[in-house]
Coordinates of C-alpha atoms in Angstrom, one line a residue:
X192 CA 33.7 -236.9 -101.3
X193 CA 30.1 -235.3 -100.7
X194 CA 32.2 -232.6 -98.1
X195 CA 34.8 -232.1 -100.8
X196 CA 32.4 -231.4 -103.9
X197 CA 30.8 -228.8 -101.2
X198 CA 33.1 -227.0 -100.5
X199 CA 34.4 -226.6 -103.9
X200 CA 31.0 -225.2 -104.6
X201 CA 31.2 -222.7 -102.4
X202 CA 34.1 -221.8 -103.1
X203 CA 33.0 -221.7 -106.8
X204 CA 30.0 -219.6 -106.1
X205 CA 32.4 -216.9 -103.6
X206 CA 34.3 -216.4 -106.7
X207 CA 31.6 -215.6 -108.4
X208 CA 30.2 -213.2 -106.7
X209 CA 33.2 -211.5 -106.0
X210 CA 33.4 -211.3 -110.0
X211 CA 29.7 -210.2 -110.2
X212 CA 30.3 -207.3 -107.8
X213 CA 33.2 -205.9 -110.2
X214 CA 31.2 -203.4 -112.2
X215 CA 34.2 -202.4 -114.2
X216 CA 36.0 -205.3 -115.3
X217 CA 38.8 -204.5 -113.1
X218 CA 40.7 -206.9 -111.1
X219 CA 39.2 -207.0 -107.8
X220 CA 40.6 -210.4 -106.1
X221 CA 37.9 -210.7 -102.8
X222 CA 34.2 -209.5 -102.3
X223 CA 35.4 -207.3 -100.1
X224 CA 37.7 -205.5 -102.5
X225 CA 34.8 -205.4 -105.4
X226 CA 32.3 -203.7 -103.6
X227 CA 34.9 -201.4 -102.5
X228 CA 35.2 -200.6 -106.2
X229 CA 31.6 -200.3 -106.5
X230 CA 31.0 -198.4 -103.3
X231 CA 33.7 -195.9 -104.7
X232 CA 32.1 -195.4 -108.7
X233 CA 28.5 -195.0 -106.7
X234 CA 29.5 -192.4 -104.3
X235 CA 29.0 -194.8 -101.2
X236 CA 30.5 -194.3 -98.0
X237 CA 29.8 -195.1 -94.1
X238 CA 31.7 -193.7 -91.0
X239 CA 31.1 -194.6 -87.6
X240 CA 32.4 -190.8 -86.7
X241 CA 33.2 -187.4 -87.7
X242 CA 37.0 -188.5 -87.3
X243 CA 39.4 -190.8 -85.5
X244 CA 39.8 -187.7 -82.6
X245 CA 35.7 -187.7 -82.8
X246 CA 35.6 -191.5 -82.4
X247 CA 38.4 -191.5 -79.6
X248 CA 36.6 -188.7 -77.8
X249 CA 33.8 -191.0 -76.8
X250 CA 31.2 -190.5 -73.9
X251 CA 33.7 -192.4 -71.3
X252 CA 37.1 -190.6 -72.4
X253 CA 34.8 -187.5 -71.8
X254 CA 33.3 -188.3 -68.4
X255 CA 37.7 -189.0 -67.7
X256 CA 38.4 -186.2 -68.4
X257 CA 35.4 -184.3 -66.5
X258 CA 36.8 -186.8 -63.3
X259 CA 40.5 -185.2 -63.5
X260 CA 39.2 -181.8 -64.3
X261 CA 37.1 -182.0 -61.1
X262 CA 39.8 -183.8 -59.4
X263 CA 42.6 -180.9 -59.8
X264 CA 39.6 -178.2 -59.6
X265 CA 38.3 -179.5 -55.9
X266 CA 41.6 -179.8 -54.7
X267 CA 42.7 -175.9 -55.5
X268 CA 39.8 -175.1 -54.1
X269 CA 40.3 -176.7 -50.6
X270 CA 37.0 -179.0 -51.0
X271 CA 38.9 -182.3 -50.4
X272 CA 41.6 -182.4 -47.9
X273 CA 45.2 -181.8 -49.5
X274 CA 46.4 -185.7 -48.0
X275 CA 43.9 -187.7 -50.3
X276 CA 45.4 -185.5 -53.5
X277 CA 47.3 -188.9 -54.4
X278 CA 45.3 -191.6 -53.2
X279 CA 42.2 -189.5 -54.9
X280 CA 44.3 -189.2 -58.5
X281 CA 45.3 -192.6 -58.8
X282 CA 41.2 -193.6 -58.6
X283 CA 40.5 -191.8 -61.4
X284 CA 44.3 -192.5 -63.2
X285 CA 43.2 -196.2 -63.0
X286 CA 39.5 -195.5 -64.5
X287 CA 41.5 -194.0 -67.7
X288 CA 44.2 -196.4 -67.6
X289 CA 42.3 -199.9 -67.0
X290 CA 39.9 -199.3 -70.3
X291 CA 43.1 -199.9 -72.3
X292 CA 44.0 -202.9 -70.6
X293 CA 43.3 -206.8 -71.6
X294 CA 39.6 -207.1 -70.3
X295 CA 39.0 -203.4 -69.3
X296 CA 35.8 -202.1 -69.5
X297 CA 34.6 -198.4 -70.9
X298 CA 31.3 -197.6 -69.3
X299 CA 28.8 -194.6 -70.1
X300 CA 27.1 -194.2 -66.9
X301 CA 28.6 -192.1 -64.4
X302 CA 28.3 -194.1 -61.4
X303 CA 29.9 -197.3 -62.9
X304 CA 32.9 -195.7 -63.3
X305 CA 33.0 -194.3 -59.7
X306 CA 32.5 -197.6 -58.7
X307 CA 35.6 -198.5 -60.9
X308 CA 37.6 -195.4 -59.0
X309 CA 36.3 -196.1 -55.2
X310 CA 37.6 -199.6 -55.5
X311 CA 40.8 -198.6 -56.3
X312 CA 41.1 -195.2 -54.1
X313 CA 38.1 -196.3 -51.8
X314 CA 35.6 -193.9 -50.7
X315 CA 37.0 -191.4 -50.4
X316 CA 37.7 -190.9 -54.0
X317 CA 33.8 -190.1 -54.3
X318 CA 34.5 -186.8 -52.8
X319 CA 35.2 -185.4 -56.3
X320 CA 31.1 -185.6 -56.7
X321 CA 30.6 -182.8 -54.4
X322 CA 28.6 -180.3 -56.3
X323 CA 28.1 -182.5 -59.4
X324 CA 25.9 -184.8 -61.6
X325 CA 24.9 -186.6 -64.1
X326 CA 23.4 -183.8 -65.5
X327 CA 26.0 -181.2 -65.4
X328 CA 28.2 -184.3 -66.1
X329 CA 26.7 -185.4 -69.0
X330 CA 25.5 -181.8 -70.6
X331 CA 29.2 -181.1 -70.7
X332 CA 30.1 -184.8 -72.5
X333 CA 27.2 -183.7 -74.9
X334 CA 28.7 -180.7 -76.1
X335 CA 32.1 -181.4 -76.1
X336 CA 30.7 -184.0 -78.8
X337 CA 29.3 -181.8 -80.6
X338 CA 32.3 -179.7 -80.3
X339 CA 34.2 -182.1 -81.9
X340 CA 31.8 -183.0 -85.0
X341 CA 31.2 -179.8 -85.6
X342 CA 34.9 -178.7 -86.0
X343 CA 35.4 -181.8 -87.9
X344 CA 32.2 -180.6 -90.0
X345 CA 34.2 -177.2 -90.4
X346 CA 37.0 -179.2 -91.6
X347 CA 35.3 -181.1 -94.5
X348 CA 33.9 -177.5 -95.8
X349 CA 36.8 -176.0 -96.2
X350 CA 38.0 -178.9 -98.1
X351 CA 34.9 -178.7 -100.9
X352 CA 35.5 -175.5 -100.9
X353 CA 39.1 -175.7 -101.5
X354 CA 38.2 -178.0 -104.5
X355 CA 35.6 -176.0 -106.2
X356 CA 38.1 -172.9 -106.0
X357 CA 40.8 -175.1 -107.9
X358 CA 38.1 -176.1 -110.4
X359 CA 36.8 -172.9 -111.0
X360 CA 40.5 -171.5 -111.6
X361 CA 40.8 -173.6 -114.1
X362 CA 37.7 -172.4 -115.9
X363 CA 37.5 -168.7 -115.9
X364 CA 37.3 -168.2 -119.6
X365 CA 35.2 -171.8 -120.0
X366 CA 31.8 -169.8 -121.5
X367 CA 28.7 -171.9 -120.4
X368 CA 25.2 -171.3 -120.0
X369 CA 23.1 -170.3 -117.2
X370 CA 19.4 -171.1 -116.5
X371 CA 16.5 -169.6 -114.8
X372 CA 13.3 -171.6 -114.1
X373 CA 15.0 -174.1 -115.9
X374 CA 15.1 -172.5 -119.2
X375 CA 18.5 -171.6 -120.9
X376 CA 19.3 -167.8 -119.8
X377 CA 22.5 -166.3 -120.2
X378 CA 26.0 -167.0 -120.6
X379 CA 28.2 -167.0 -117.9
X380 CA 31.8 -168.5 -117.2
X381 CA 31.7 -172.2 -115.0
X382 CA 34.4 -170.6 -112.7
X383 CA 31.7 -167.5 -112.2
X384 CA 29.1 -170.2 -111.9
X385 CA 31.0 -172.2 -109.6
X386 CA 31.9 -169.0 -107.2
X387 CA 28.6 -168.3 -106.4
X388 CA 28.5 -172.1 -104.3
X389 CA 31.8 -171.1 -103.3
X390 CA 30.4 -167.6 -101.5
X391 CA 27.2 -169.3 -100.4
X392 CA 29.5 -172.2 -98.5
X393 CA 32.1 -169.7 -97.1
X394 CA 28.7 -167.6 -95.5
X395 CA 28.3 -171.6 -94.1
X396 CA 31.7 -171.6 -92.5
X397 CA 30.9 -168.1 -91.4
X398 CA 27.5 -169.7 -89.6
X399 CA 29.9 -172.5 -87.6
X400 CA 32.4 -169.6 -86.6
X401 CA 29.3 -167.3 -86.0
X402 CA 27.5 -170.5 -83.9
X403 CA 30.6 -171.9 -82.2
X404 CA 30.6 -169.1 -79.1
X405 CA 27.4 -169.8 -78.4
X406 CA 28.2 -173.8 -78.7
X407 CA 31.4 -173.6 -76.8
X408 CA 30.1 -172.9 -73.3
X409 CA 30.6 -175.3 -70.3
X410 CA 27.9 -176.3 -68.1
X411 CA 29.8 -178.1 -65.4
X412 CA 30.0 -177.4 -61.8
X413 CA 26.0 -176.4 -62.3
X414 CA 24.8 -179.7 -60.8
X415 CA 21.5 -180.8 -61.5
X416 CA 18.9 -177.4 -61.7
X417 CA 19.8 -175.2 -59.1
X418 CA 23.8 -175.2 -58.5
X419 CA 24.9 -176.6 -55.3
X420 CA 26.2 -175.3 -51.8
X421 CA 29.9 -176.0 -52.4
X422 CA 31.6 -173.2 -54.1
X423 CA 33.1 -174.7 -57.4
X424 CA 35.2 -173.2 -59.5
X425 CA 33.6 -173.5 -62.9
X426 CA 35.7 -170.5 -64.8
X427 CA 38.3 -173.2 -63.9
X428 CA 36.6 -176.5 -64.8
X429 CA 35.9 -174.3 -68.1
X430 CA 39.6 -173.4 -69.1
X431 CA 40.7 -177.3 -68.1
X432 CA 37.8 -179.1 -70.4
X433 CA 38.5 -176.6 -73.7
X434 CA 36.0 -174.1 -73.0
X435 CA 35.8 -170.7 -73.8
X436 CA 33.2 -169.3 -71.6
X437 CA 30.2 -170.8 -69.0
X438 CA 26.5 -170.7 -69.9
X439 CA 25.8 -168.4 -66.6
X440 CA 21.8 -169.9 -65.4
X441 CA 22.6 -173.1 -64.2
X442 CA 19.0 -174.2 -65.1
X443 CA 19.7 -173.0 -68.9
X444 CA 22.8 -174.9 -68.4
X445 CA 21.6 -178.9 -68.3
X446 CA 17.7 -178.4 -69.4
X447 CA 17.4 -175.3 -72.3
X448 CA 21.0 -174.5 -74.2
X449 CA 20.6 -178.1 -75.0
X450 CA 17.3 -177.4 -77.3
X451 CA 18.8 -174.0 -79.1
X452 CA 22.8 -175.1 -80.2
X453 CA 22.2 -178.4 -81.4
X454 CA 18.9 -177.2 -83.6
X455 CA 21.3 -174.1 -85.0
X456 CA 24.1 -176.7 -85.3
X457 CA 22.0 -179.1 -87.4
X458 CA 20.4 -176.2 -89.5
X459 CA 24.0 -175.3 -90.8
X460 CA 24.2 -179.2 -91.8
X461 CA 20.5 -178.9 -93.8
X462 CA 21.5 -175.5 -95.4
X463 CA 24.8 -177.1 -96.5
X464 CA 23.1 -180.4 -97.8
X465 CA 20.3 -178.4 -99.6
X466 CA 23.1 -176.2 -102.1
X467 CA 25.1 -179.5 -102.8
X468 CA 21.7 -181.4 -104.1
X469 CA 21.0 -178.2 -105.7
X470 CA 24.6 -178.4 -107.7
X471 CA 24.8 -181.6 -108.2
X472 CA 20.8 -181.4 -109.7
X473 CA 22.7 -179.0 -112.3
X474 CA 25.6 -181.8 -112.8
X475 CA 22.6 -184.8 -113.1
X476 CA 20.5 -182.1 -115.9
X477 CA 23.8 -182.9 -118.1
X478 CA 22.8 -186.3 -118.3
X479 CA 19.8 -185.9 -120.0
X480 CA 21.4 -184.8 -123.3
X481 CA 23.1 -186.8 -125.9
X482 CA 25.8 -184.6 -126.1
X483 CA 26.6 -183.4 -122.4
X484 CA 29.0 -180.6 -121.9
X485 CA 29.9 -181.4 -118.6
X486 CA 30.2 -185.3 -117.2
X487 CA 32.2 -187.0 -114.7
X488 CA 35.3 -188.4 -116.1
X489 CA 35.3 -192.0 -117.4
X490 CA 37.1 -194.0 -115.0
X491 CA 34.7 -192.3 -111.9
X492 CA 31.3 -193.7 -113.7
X493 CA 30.0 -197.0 -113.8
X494 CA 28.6 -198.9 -116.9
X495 CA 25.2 -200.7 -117.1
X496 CA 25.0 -204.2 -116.7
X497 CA 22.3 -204.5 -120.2
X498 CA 22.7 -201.1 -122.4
X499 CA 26.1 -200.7 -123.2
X500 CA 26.2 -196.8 -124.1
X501 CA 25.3 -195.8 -120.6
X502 CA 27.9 -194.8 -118.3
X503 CA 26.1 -194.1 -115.0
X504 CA 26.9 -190.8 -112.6
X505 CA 27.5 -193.1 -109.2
X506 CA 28.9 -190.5 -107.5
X507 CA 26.5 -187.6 -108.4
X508 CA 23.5 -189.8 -107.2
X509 CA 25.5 -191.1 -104.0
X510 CA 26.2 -187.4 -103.1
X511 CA 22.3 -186.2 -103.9
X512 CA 21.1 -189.3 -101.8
X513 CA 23.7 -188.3 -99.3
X514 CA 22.4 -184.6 -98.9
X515 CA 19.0 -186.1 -98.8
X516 CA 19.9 -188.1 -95.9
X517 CA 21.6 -184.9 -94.1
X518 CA 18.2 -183.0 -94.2
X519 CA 16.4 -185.6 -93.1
X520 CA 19.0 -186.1 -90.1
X521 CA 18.9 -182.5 -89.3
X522 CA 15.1 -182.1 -89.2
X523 CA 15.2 -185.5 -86.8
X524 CA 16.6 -183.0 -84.4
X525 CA 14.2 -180.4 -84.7
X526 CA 11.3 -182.9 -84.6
X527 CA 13.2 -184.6 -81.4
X528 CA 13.1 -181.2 -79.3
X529 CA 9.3 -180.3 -80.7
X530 CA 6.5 -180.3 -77.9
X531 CA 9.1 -181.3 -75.3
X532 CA 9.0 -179.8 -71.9
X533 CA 12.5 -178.9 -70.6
X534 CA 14.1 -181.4 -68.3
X535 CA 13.3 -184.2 -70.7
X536 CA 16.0 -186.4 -72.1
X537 CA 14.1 -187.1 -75.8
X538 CA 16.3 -183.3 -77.5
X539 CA 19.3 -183.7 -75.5
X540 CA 22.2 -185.9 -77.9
X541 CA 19.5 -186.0 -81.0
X542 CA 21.6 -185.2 -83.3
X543 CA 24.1 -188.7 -82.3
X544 CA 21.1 -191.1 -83.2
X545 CA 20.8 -190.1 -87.0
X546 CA 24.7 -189.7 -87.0
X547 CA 23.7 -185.6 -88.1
X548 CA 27.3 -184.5 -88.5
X549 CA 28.6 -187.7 -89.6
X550 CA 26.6 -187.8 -92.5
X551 CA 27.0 -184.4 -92.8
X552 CA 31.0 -185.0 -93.3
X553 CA 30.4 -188.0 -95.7
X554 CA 28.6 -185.7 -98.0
X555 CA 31.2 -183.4 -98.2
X556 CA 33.9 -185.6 -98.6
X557 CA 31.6 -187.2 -101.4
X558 CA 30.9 -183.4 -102.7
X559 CA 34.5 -183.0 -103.2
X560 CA 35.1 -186.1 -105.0
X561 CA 32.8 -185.5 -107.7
X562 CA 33.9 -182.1 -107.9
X563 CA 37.9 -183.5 -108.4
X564 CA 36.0 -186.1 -110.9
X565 CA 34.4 -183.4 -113.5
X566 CA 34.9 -183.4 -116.9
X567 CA 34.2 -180.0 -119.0
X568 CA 34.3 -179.6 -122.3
X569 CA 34.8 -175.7 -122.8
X570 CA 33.9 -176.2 -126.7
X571 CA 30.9 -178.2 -125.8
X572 CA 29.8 -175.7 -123.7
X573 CA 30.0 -172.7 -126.2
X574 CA 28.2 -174.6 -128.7
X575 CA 25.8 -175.2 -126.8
X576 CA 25.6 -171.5 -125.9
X577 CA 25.7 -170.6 -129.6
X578 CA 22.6 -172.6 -130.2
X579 CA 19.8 -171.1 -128.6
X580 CA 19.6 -167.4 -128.4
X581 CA 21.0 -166.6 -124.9
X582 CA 22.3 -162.9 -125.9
X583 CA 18.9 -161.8 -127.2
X584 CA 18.8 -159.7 -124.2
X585 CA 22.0 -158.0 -125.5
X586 CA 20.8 -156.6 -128.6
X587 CA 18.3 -154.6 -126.3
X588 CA 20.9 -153.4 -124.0
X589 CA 23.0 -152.7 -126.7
X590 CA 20.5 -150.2 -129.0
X591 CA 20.2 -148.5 -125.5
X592 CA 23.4 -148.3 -124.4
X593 CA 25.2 -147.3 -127.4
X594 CA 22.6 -145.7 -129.7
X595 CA 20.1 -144.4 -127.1
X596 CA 17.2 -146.8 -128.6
X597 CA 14.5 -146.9 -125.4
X598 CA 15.1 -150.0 -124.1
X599 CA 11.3 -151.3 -124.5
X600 CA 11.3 -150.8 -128.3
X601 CA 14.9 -152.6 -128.6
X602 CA 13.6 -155.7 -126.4
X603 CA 10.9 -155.4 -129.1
X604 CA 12.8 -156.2 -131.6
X605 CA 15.3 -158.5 -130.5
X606 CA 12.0 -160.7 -129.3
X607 CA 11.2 -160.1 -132.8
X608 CA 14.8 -161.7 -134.2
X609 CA 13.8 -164.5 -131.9
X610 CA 10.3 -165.1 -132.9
X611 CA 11.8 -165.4 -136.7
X612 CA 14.7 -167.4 -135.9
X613 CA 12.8 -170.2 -134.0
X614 CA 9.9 -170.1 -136.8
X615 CA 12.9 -170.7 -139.4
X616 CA 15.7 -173.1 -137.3
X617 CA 17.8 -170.0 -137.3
X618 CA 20.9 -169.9 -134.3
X619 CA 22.6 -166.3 -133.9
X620 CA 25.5 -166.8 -136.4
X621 CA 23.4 -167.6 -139.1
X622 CA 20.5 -164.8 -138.7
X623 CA 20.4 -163.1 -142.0
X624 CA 21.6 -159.3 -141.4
X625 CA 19.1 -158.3 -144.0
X626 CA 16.2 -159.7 -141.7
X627 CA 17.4 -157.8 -138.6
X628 CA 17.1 -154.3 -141.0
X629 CA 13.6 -155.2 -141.6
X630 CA 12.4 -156.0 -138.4
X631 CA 14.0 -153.0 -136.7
X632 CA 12.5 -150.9 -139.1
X633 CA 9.1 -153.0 -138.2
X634 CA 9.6 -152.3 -134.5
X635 CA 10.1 -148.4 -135.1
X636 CA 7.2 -148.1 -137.1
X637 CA 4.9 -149.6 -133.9
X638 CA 6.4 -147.7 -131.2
X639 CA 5.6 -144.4 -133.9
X640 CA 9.4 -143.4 -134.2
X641 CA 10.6 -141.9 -137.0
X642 CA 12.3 -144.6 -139.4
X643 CA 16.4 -144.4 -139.4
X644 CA 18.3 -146.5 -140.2
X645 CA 20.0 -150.1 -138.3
X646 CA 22.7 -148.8 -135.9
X647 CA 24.6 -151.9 -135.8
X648 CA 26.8 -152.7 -138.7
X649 CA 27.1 -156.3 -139.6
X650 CA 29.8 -157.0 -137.9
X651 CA 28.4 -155.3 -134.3
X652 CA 25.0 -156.9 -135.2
X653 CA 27.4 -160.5 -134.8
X654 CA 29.5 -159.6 -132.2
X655 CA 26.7 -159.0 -129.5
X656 CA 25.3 -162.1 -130.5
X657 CA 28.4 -163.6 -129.5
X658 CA 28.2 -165.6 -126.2
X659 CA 31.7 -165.3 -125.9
X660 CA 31.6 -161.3 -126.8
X661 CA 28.8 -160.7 -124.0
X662 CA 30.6 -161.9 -121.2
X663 CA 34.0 -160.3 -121.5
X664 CA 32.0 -157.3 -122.0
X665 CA 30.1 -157.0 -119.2
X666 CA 31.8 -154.5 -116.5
X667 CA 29.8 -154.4 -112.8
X668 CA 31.3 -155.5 -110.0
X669 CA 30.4 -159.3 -109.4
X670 CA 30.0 -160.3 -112.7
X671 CA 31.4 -163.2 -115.3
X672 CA 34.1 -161.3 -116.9
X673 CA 37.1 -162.9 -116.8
X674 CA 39.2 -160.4 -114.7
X675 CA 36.4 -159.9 -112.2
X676 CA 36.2 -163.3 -112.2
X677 CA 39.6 -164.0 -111.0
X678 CA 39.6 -160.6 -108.5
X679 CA 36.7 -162.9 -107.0
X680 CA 38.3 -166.0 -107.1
X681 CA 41.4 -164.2 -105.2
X682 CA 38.8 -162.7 -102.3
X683 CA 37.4 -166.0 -102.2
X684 CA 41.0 -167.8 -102.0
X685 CA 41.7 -165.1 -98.8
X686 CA 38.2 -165.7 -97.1
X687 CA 39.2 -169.5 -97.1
X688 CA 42.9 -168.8 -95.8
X689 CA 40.8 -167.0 -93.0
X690 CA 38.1 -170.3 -91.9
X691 CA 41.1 -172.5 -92.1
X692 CA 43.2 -170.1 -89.8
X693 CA 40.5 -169.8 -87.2
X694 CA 39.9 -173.7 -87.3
X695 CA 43.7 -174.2 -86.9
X696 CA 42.9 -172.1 -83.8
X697 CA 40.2 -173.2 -82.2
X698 CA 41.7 -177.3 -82.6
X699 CA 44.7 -175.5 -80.9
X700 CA 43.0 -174.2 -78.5
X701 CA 41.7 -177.6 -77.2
X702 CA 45.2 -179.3 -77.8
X703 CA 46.2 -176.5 -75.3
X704 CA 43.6 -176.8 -72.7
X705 CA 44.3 -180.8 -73.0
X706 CA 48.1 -180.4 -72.4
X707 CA 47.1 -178.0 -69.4
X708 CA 44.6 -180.6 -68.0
X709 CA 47.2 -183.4 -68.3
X710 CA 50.2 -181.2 -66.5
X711 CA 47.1 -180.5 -63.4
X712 CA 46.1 -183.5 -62.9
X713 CA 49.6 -185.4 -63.5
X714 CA 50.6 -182.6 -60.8
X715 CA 48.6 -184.4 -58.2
X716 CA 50.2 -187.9 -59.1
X717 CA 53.5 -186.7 -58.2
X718 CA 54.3 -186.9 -62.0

């Protein structure tokens, strides 16, 4: 009866927590279930990898492939006699094959999985080492890795930036405004607003396309430091593995390249991370009023668990802790490679222990999310333009532009309007005209210019204090009119159609350098 009452207990108290977890009220039927819920509203998520082919493409399928690479490779060559071709293939065929199989083992270490092909092939089947090593082995391993999570990184930026183009098309007439040193500025449009973190992540996908030459070069068939004395082909072991070209000094190879491409590579991660906090700052800032023009949507928030008017921003916070995490990661490679001598092992796969690029993909994927999640209220937003005095600026360009008032004297003045209308809790529309006469007449008299009289009717005087009027007047290239807006948004659509073509190349590339790999070495087999 004791056992009984127990286990009914615990059973009682799983429930419970499984109901405790369900920050939303909604019907989650296991613990595992509810946190997923509240991993999702706070923005939480974990990978093991960049992606299932980056998770598959682990340090043993890598060192396989290296094995039938060198395998077809010293056979061309005329390095291993022609009779062991089978006998040779079928070692390294049973390596792949037997990690697959009921009790099959997947080692790391190089010579393990020799010993896995001699007892199959026998002895012989070492010959494929002639000319190698671990660390021509293993450089390559490393930065077909990093080949992989970096395309995959490429991947998840095009996707954010996908999503903040279909946001900002939505918004090109949506009048909000713009800060600088955290003061309201001027008024802008949120699709101009949200182009300029478009532009600045398209110049990051430039950086991966503009790094990936440098990052795609093979070091196999250099041996340890100093090559060796058997003449491998590695233009060929370079075409078979995916590579596009070799990095020539064999002692650059396994002991320098190693620092340089993976500090570049994890820079493009920190710059990326350190934009997305920056936006999402802007998103949190929104928070802080009562009336927030901009929010995440309802059902992507999560409520608190004593004051029922809050409806917490999970996955703004998840994505800022997220980027936080990124930089941190990124600078762990940096600090890895610092005061290292070459030849060391402390720089050369830094960038796997803090899981770098993984995190680096999470907070994309997360970026994107809370990007699809926003909530803008256009009218919100123009209010809160029309409250402060954001077109000040305008009257002074104004005078100048269309009356030929010097531009000091009419920045005098508007600071004037300003000045008056904060004493007396004035906003633009309801400045008294009368008061603008007299204190343009006022900022005549101290800059000694004759007196004349207001150029600005009423009705001009209210239309460039309009936030709306300001932006759909302005006219230079690159600015938040609507129909340069959307010219912008269109050069931006055709830049993206470009990073996703050349990714689309460079994953076929490798597809083709795998099919041609498989056809070599299946070749040998009699296959």
């Amino acid at each position: 009866m004791k056992k009984i009452r127990h286990t009914l207990l615990v059973a009682a108290l799983s429930s419970l927590t499984a109901e405790a977890a369900d920050i939303r009220d909604t019907a989650c039927r296991t613990t595992a279930e509810c946190q997923a819920q509240a991993d999702r509203l706070r923005g939480v998520t974990a990978r093991d990898a960049t992606s299932a082919r980056a998770k598959a493409h682990d340090q043993f399928y890598w060192l396989g492939r290296i094995n039938m690479a060198t395998t077809v490779m010293v056979i061309e060559e005329g390095i291993i006699p022609r009779a062991l071709t089978k006998q040779i293939a079928e070692g390294v065929a049973h390596s792949i094959a037997q990690a697959d199989q009921p009790g099959g083992k997947r080692p790391t270490d190089v010579l393990q999985i020799e010993k896995i092909i001699s007892d199959k092939a026998g002895p012989e089947a070492t010959l494929i080492h002639a000319g190698r090593s671990r660390q021509d082995m293993l450089a390559s391993v490393r930065v077909m890795r990093l080949r992989d999570e970096m395309l995959d990184t490429a991947g998840a930026l095009l996707a954010a930036r996908q999503q903040l183009l279909d946001v900002a098309a939505r918004h090109t007439e949506t009048f909000i405004p713009a800060y600088t040193n955290g003061v309201q500025a001027q008024p802008v449009s949120y699709a101009h607003y949200l182009l300029a973190f478009a532009d600045s992540f398209a110049r990051d996908s430039q950086r991966i396309r503009d790094l990936y030459p440098r990052l795609n070069l093979s070091p196999m068939g250099t041996s340890v430091l100093a090559n060796s004395a058997w003449p491998l082909n590695r233009t060929r072991l370079a075409d078979l593995l995916g590579f596009d070209q070799l990095v020539v000094n064999s002692y650059d190879a396994g002991q320098v390249i190693t620092y340089d491409v993976p500090i570049e590579a994890a820079n493009i991660a920190s710059s990326m991370a350190i934009r997305v906090g920056a936006m999402m700052a802007d998103v949190h800032t929104q928070y802080h009023q009562t009336r927030p023009w901009l929010l995440l949507g309802t059902g992507d928030t999560y409520t608190s668990s004593a004051m029922p008017q809050k409806q917490n921003p999970g996955l703004v916070m998840g994505v800022r802790s997220k980027a936080s995490d990124v930089i941190a990661a990124a600078n762990w490679v940096t600090m890895r490679a610092h005061n290292v001598p070459p030849g060391m092992v402390d720089y050369k796969n830094a960038w796997e222990s803090p899981k770098t690029f993984v995190l680096t993909v999470e907070m994309l994927n997360q970026y994107a999310a809370v990007l699809k999640a926003l909530s803008i209220d256009p009218r919100r937003a123009l209010e809160e333009l029309n409250s402060d005095w954001t077109t000040s600026s305008e009257l002074a360009d104004t005078l100048q532009r269309v009356n030929q008032i010097p531009f000091r004297v009419g920045h005098h003045f508007a600071s004037e309007v300003v000045t008056h209308a904060k004493a007396n809790n004035l906003r633009p529309a309801e400045f008294p005209y009368a008061q603008a006469v007299r204190i343009y007449a006022d900022a005549l008299a101290k800059f000694s210019i004759p007196a004349s009289a207001f150029p600005l009717d009423e009705a001009a005087f209210r239309a460039t204090l309009s936030a709306e009027n300001m932006v759909r007047t302005r006219v230079g290239i690159g600015g938040p009119q609507p129909a340069e807006v959307k010219r912008m948004l269109d050069l931006a659509k055709t830049t993206l159609a470009n990073d996703k073509a050349w990714l689309d190349g460079r994953n076929t590339r490798l597809s083709e350098a795998e099919a041609k790999l498989n056809q070599a070495f299946f070749k040998l087999l009699g296959n």
